[in-house]
Amino acid sequence: METTTITDQDRELAKRCVNCPVCRRARDKQKGVAYFFVKNIEGSFCPACQAYEKVYGRKAHEALKS
């Protein structure tokens, strides 16, 4: 089993994704342009979205657990 090390830089980038208005809207609404953008485009290119996935264990567009 491979374990990934989460660095302080990963946590800082993940915090940016948490506060990003586009990603936040995608997580909240689960539909629309922001959701499509984060799901299909931004997650592949944005280092903050990639760090979010690494730190929180879910994609940047996935809804928050209630």
CSV table of C-alpha atoms in Angstrom, one decimal:
chain,number,residue,atom,x,y,z
A,1,MET,CA,0.0,0.0,0.0
A,2,GLU,CA,1.4,3.3,-1.0
A,3,THR,CA,1.0,6.2,1.4
A,4,THR,CA,1.3,9.8,0.2
A,5,THR,CA,2.9,12.5,2.4
A,6,ILE,CA,0.8,15.6,2.8
A,7,THR,CA,3.1,18.6,3.1
A,8,ASP,CA,2.4,22.1,4.5
A,9,GLN,CA,2.4,23.3,0.9
A,10,ASP,CA,-0.4,20.8,0.1
A,11,ARG,CA,-2.4,22.1,3.0
A,12,GLU,CA,-2.0,25.7,1.9
A,13,LEU,CA,-3.0,24.9,-1.7
A,14,ALA,CA,-6.0,22.9,-0.4
A,15,LYS,CA,-7.0,25.9,1.7
A,16,ARG,CA,-7.1,28.0,-1.5
A,17,CYS,CA,-9.4,25.5,-3.1
A,18,VAL,CA,-11.7,25.6,-0.1
A,19,ASN,CA,-11.9,29.4,-0.4
A,20,CYS,CA,-12.1,29.5,-4.2
A,21,PRO,CA,-15.5,30.9,-5.2
A,22,VAL,CA,-15.7,28.7,-8.3
A,23,CYS,CA,-14.8,25.5,-6.4
A,24,ARG,CA,-17.0,26.4,-3.5
A,25,ARG,CA,-20.0,27.0,-5.8
A,26,ALA,CA,-19.4,23.7,-7.5
A,27,ARG,CA,-19.4,21.8,-4.2
A,28,ASP,CA,-22.5,23.6,-3.0
A,29,LYS,CA,-24.7,23.5,-6.1
A,30,GLN,CA,-23.6,20.3,-7.8
A,31,LYS,CA,-24.8,21.7,-11.2
A,32,GLY,CA,-24.2,24.5,-13.6
A,33,VAL,CA,-21.2,26.1,-15.3
A,34,ALA,CA,-19.0,26.1,-12.2
A,35,TYR,CA,-19.6,22.4,-11.5
A,36,PHE,CA,-18.9,21.5,-15.1
A,37,PHE,CA,-15.7,23.7,-15.2
A,38,VAL,CA,-14.3,22.2,-11.9
A,39,LYS,CA,-15.2,18.6,-12.8
A,40,ASN,CA,-13.9,18.6,-16.3
A,41,ILE,CA,-11.3,21.2,-16.6
A,42,GLU,CA,-9.9,22.7,-13.5
A,43,GLY,CA,-9.3,19.5,-11.6
A,44,SER,CA,-6.8,18.4,-14.2
A,45,PHE,CA,-4.8,21.7,-14.3
A,46,CYS,CA,-5.2,23.5,-11.0
A,47,PRO,CA,-2.6,22.7,-8.3
A,48,ALA,CA,-5.0,23.8,-5.6
A,49,CYS,CA,-7.7,21.4,-6.7
A,50,GLN,CA,-5.1,18.6,-6.9
A,51,ALA,CA,-3.9,19.4,-3.4
A,52,TYR,CA,-7.6,19.4,-2.2
A,53,GLU,CA,-8.0,15.9,-3.4
A,54,LYS,CA,-4.8,14.8,-1.8
A,55,VAL,CA,-5.6,16.4,1.6
A,56,TYR,CA,-9.3,15.7,1.8
A,57,GLY,CA,-9.5,12.5,-0.1
A,58,ARG,CA,-12.2,13.7,-2.6
A,59,LYS,CA,-12.4,15.6,-5.8
A,60,ALA,CA,-12.8,19.4,-5.6
A,61,HIS,CA,-16.3,19.3,-7.2
A,62,GLU,CA,-17.7,16.6,-4.9
A,63,ALA,CA,-20.3,17.7,-2.3
A,64,LEU,CA,-19.3,18.1,1.3
A,65,LYS,CA,-20.4,15.3,3.6
A,66,SER,CA,-23.3,16.2,5.8
